[in-house]
Coordinates of C-alpha atoms and ligand atoms in Angstrom, one line a residue:
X21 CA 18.0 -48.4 -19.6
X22 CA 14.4 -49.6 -18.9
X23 CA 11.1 -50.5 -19.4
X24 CA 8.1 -48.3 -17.7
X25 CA 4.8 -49.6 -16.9
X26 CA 2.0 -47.2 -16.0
X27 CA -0.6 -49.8 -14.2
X28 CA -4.3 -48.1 -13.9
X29 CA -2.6 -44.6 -13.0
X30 CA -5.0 -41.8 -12.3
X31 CA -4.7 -38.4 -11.3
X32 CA -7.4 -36.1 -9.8
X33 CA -6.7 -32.4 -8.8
X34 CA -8.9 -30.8 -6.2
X35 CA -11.4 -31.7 -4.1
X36 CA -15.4 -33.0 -4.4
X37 CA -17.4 -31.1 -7.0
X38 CA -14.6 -29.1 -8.2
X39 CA -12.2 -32.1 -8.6
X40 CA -10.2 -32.7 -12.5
X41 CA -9.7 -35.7 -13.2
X42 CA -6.3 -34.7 -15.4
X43 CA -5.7 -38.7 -16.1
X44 CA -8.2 -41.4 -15.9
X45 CA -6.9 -44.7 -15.4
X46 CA -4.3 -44.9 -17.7
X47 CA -2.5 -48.2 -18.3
X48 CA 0.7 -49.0 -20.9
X49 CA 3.5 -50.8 -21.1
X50 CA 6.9 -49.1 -22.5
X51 CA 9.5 -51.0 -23.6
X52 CA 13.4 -50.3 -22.9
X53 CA 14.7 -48.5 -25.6
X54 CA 10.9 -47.4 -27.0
X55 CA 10.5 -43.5 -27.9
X56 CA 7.0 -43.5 -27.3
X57 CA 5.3 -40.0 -27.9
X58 CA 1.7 -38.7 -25.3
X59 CA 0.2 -36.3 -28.1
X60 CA -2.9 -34.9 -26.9
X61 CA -4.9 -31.0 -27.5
X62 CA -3.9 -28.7 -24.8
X63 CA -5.2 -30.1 -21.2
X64 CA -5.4 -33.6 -22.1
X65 CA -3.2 -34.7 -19.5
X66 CA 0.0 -35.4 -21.2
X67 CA 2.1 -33.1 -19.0
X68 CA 0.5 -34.4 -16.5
X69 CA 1.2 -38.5 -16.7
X70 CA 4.6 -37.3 -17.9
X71 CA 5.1 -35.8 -14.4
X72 CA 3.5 -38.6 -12.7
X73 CA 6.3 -40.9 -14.5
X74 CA 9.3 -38.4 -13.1
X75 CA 7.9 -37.9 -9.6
X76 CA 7.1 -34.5 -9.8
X77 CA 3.1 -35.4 -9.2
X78 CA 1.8 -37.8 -7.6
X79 CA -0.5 -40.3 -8.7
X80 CA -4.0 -40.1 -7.0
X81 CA -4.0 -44.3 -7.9
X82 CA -2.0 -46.8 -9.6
X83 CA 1.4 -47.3 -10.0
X84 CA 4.3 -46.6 -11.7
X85 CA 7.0 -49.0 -12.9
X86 CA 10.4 -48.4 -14.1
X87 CA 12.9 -51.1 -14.9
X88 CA 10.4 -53.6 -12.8
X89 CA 10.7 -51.4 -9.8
X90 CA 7.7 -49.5 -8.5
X91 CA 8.6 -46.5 -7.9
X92 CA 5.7 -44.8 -6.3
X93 CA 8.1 -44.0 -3.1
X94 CA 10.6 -42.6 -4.9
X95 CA 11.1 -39.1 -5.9
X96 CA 12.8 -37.6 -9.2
X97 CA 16.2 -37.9 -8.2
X98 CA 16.5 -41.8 -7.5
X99 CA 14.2 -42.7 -10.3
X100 CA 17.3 -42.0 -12.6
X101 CA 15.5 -40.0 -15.3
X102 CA 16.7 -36.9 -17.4
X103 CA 14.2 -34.4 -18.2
X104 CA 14.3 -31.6 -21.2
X105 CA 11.5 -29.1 -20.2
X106 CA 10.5 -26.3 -23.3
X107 CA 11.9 -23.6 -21.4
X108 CA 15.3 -25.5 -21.2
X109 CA 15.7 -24.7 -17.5
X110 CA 19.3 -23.7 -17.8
X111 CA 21.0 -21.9 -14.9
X112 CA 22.0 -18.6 -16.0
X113 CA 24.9 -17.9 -14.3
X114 CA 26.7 -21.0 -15.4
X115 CA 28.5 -21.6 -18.5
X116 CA 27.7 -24.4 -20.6
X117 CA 30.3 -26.5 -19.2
X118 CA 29.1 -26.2 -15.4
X119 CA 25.6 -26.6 -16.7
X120 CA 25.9 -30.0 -18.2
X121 CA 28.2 -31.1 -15.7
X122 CA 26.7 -29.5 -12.7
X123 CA 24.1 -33.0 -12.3
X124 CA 27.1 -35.1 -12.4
X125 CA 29.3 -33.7 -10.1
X126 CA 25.9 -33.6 -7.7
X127 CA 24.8 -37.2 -7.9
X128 CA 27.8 -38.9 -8.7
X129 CA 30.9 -40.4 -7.8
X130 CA 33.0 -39.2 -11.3
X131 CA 36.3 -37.5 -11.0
X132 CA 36.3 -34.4 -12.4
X133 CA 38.4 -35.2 -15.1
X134 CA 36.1 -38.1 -15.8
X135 CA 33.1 -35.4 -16.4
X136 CA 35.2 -33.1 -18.5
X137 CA 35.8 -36.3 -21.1
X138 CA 32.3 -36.5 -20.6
X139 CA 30.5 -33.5 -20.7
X140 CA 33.4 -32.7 -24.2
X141 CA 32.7 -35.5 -25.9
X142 CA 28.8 -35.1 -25.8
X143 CA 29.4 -31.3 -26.5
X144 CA 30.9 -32.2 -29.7
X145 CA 28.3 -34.7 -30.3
X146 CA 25.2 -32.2 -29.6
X147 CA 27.9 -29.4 -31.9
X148 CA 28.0 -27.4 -29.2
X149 CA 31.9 -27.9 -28.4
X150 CA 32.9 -24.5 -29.2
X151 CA 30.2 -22.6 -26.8
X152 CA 31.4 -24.9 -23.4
X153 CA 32.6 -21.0 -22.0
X154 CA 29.6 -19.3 -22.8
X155 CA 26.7 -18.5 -20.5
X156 CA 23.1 -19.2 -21.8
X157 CA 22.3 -15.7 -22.1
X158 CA 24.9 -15.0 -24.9
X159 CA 22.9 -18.6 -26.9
X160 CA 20.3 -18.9 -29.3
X161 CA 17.0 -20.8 -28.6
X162 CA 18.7 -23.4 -30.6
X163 CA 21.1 -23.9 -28.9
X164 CA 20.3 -23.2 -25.7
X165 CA 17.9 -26.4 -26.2
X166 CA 21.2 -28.6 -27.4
X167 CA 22.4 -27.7 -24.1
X168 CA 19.4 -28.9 -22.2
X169 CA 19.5 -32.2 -24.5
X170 CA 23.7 -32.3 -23.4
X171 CA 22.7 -31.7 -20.3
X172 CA 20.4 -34.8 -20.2
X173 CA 22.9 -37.2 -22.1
X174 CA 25.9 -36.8 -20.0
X175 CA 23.8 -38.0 -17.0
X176 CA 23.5 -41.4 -19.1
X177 CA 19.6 -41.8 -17.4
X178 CA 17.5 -44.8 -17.8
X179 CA 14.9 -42.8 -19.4
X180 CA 14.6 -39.3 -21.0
X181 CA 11.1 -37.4 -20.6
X182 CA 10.8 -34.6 -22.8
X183 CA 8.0 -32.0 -22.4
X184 CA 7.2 -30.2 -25.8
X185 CA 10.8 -29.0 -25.7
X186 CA 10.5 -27.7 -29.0
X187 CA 8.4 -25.8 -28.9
X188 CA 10.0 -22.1 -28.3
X189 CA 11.9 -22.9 -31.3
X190 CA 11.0 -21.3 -34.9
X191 CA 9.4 -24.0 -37.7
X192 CA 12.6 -24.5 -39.4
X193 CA 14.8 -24.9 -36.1
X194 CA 12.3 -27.4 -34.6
X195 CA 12.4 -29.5 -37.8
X196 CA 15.9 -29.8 -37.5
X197 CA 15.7 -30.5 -33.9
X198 CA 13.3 -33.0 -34.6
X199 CA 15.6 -35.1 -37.3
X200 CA 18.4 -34.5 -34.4
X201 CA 16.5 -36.0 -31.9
X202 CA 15.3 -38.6 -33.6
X203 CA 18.7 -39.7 -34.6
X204 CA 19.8 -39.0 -31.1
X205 CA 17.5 -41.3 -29.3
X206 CA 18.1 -44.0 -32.2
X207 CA 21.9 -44.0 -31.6
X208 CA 21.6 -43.6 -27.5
X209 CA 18.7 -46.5 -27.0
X210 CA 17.2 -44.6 -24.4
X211 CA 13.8 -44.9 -23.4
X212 CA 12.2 -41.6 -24.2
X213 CA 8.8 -40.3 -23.1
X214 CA 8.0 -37.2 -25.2
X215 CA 4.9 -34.9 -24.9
X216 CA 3.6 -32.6 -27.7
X217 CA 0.3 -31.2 -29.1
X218 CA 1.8 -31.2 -32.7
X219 CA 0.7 -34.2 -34.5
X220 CA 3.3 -33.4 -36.9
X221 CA 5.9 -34.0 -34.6
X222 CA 4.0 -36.9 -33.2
X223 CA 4.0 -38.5 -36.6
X224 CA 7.8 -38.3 -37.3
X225 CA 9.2 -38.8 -34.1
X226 CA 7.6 -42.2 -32.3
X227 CA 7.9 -45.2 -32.5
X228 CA 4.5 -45.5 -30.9
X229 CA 2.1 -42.8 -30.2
X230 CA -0.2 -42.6 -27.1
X231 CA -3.4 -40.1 -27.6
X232 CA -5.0 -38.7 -25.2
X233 CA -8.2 -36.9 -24.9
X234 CA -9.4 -35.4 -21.8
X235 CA -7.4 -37.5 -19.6
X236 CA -8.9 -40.8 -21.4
X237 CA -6.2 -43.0 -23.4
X238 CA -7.9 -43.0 -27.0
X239 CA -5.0 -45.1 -29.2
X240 CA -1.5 -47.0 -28.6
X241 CA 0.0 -47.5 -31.8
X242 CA 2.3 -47.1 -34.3
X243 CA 2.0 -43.6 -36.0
X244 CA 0.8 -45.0 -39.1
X245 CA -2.0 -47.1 -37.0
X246 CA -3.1 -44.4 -35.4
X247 CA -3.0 -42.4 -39.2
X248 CA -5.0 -45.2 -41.1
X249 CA -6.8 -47.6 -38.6
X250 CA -8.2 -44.6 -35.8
X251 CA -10.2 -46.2 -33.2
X252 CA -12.3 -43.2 -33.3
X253 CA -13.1 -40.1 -34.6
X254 CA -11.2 -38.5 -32.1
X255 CA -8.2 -40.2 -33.2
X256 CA -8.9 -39.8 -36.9
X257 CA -9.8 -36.0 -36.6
X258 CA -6.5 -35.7 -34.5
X259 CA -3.8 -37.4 -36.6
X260 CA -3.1 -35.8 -40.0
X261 CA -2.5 -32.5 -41.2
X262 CA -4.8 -30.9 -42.5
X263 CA -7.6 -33.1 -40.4
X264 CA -9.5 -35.9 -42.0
X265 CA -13.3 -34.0 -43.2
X266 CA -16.2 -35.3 -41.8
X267 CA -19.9 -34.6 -43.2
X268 CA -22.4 -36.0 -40.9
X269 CA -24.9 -38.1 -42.5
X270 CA -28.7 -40.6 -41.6
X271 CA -27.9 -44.0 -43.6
X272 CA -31.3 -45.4 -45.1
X273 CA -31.7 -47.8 -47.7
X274 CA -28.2 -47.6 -48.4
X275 CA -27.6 -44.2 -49.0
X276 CA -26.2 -41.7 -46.2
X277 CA -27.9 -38.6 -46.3
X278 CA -25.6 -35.4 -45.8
X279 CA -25.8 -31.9 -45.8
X280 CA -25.5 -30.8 -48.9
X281 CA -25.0 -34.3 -50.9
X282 CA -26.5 -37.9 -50.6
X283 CA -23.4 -40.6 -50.2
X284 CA -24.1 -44.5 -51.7
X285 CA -22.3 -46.6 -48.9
X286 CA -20.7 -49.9 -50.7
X287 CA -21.9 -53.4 -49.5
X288 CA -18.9 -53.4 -47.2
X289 CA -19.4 -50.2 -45.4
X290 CA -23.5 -51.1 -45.0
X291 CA -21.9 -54.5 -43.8
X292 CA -20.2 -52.5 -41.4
X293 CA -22.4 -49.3 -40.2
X294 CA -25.6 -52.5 -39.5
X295 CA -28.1 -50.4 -37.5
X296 CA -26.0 -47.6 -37.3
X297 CA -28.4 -45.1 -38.8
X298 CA -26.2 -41.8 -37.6
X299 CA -22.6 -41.8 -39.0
X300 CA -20.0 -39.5 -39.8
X301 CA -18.1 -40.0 -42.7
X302 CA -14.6 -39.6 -43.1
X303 CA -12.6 -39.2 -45.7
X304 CA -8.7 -37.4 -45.2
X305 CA -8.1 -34.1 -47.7
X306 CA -5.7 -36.6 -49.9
X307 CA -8.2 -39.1 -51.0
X308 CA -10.7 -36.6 -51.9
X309 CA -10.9 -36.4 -56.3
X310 CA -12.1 -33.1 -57.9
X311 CA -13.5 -33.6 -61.3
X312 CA -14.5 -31.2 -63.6
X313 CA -17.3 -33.4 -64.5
X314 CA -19.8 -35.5 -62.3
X315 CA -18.2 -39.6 -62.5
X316 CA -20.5 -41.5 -60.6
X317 CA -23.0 -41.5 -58.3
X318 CA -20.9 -40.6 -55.2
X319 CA -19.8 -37.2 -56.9
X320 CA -21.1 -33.8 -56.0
X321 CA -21.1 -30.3 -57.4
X322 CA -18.7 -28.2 -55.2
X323 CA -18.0 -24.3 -54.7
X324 CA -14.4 -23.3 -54.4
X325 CA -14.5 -20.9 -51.3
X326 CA -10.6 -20.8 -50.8
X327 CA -7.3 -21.9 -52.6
X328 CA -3.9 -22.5 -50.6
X329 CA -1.0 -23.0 -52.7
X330 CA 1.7 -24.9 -50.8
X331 CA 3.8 -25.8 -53.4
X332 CA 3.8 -29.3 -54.5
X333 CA 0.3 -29.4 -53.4
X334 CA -2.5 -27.0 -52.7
X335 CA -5.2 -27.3 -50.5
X336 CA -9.1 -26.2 -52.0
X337 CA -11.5 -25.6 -49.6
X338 CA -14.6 -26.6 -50.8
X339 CA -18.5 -26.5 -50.1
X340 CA -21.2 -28.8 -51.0
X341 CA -24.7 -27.3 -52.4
X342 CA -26.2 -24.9 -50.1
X343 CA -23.5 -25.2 -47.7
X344 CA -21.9 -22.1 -46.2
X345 CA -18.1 -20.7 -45.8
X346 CA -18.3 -22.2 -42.2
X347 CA -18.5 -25.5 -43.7
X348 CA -16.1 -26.2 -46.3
X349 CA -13.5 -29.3 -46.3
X350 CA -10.1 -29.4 -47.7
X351 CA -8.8 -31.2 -50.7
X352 CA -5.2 -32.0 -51.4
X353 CA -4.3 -31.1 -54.9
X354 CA -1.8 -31.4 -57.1
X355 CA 0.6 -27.9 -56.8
X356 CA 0.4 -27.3 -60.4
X357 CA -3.2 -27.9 -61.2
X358 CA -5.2 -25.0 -62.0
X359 CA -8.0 -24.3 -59.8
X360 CA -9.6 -20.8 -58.8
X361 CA -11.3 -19.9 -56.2
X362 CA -15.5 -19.2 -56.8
X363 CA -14.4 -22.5 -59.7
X364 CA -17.8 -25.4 -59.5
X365 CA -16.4 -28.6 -59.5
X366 CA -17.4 -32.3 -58.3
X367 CA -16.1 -33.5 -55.7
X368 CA -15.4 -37.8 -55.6
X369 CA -14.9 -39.6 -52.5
X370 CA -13.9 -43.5 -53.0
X371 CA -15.4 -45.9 -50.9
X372 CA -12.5 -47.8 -50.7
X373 CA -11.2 -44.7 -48.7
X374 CA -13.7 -43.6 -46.9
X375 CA -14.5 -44.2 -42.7
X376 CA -17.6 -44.7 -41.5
X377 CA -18.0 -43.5 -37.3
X378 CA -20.8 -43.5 -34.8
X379 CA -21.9 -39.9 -34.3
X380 CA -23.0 -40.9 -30.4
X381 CA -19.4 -42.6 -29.3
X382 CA -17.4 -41.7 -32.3
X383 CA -16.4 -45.6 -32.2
X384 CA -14.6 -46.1 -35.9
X385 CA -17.4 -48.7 -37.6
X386 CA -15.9 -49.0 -40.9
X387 CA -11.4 -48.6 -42.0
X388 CA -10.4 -47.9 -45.7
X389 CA -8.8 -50.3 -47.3
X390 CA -4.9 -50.4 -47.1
X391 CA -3.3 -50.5 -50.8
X392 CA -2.1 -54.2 -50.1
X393 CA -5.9 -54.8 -48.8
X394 CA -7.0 -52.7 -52.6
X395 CA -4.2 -55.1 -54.6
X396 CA -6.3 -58.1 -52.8
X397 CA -9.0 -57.1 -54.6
X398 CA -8.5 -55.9 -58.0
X399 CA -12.4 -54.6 -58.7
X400 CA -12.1 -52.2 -56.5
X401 CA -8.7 -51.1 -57.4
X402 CA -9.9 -50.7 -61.2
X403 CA -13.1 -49.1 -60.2
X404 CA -10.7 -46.6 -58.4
X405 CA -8.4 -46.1 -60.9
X406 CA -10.6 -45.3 -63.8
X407 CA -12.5 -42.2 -61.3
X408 CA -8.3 -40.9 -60.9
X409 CA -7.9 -40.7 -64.3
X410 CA -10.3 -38.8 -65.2
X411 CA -8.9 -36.2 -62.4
X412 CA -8.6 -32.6 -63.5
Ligands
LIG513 P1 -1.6 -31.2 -21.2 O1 -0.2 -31.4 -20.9 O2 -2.2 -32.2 -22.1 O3 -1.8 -29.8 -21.8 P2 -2.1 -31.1 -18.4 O4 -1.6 -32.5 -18.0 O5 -1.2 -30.0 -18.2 O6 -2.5 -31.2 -19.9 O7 -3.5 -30.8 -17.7 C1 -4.6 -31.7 -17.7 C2 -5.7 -31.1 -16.9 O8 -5.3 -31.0 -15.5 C3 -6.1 -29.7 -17.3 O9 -7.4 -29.6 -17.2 C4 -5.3 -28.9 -16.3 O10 -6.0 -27.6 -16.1 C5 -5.4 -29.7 -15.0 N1 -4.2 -29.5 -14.1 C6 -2.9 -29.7 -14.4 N2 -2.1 -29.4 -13.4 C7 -3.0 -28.9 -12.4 C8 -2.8 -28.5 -11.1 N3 -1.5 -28.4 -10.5 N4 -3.9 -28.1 -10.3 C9 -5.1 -28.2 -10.9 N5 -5.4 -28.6 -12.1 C10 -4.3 -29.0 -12.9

């Protein structure tokens, strides 16, 4: 097992005017045994440093560190990584067995018998025990993918990179994949690089995330830092599902003018937007109240455009006055409550909840609060509570 450190790692493709610069000077420190996840829109550059770290690519500068070794020189095979790739790059012509043992009897000094213990045992780990005889063409997706996974584990690596290999895999596999991997990488210890553009399985699966926008590293953190204290609007538009809403606003005296509504900012968010006068606020779909009445100042008549029932919840997308369909935000409702769509209603968003980000840099100026930051402060919390309970 081992740590990885990528030290100021950069990778350009091309030449001169016509150069991408896929990753731009990208620096982290893994720890041994961390399952730390690049998430990133398509052409970020996940793939990318991923391939750097494996010696597939090299870097144009910078180095790359694993278990205290630069390994700059060295290609895949002596870096002692296992990879899992989406397509599961299993040879067709080989049964299970000789797939996940074909590695080991290439790069090591195992006697056979010594890889059949092996490659059975982790077969009946991955529940795959009863398809060693079978060739990949007569397997699901599923579990041609638990191959690929077996196929990495009986190598025993000292890191696993994974690149978005679930994602050939319908939504009810890949969730059960994504539990199995999860428990996989707990039990093993390994220290796992994994690459997806789902935020959902970025959530679930890390123990820290690394975001990445256009090649730039945006956030390290934990996947709840990354959820509730977003360095940027990036970040915060990123992480979540549905996205946090944003209404662009000019703060003046106190107030932030938006489209469609006017928005008092509390002492603490003036405190922190100071001459800030452009700002997006940011407020996630959950901590938006509809009210069937106006409650305060910071509520505003809203049209119902569309309602998604998901079951417990339902999501109402909604439109401020003299807004059009193109700009509605989402509110997370409760599944049973009644709303219809073309319904007015008010629409409440608590300060204590709210984010407040530079529209030129999208730098976060103002955080919610944190409910042990809201229990600090019991004014707040009462003035929130009395809007909830008035909630439809
Ligand atoms: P991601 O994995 O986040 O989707 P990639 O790392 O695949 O992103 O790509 C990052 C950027 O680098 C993209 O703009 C992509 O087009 C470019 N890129 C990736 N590989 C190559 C290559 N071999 N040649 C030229 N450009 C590339």
């Amino acid at each position: 097992m081992a740590n990885i450190t990528i030290d100021g790692v950069t990778k350009r493709f091309g030449e001169g005017n016509n150069s991408i610069v896929a990753v731009d000077d990208v620096s982290l420190e893994i720890d041994d045994g961390e399952f730390v996840v690049f998430v990133g829109p398509s052409g970020s550059g996940k793939s990318t440093l991923m391939r750097i770290v494996a010696g597939l690519e090299t870097q144009t500068e910078g180095d790359i560190e694993i278990g205290d070794t630069v390994v700059n020189q060295l290609g895949p095979r002596a870096r002692d990584i296992a990879m899992v790739f989406q397509n599961y790059a299993l040879y067709p012509n080989m049964t299970v067995e000789e797939n996940m043992s074909f590695g080991l009897k290439m790069s090591t000094e195992m006697s056979d018998e010594e890889i059949e213990t092996k490659v059975t045992s982790t077969a009946e780990m991955m529940g795959i025990a009863n398809l060693l005889d079978n060739t990949p063409g007569e397997l699901s997706g599923g579990q041609q993918q638990r191959v690929a996974l077996g196929r990495a584990i009986v190598r025993d690596p000292n890191v696993f990179l994974m690149d978005e290999p679930l994602s050939n895999l319908d939504a009810k596999l890949r969730t059960e994949m994504r539990t199995e991997i999860n428990r996989l990488q707990n039990d093993l210890g390994v220290t796992t690089l994994y690459v997806t553009h789902d935020q959902t399985e970025a959530m679930t699966m890390g123990d820290r995330l690394v975001v990445l926008n256009e090649g730039d590293l945006q956030q390290v953190g934990t996947p709840l830092e990354c959820f509730y204290r977003p360095v940027n609007r990036f970040v915060a538009g990123f992480i979540g599902s549905p996205s946090m809403n944003f209404f662009s606003g000019t703060a003046r005296a106190g107030m932030l003018q938006c489209d469609g509504f006017g928005y008092d900012l509390s002492e603490r968010m003036q405190e922190s937007a100071g001459s800030h006068g452009e700002l997006d606020l940011g407020i996630r779909p959950e901590d938006i109240e509809l009210h069937d009445e106006s409650v305060d100042r910071n509520s505003f008549e809203v049209a119902v455009d569309v309602v998604e029932p998901m079951g417990s919840i339902s999501y109402a997308y909604c439109r401020a006055e003299g807004q059009d369909h193109d700009d509605t935000f989402v509110v997370e409702v409760d599944g049973q409550q009644l709303i219809t769509e073309g319904q007015t209603l008010y629409a409440h968003i608590p300060s204590t909840d709210a984010h407040l980000f530079d529209r030129a840099t999208g730098e976060t100026l103002h955080q919610r609060k944190l409910d042990s930051e809201i229990e600090a402060a019991p004014t707040e919390q009462s003035q929130n509570a009395g809007a909830s309970s008035s909630q439809l």
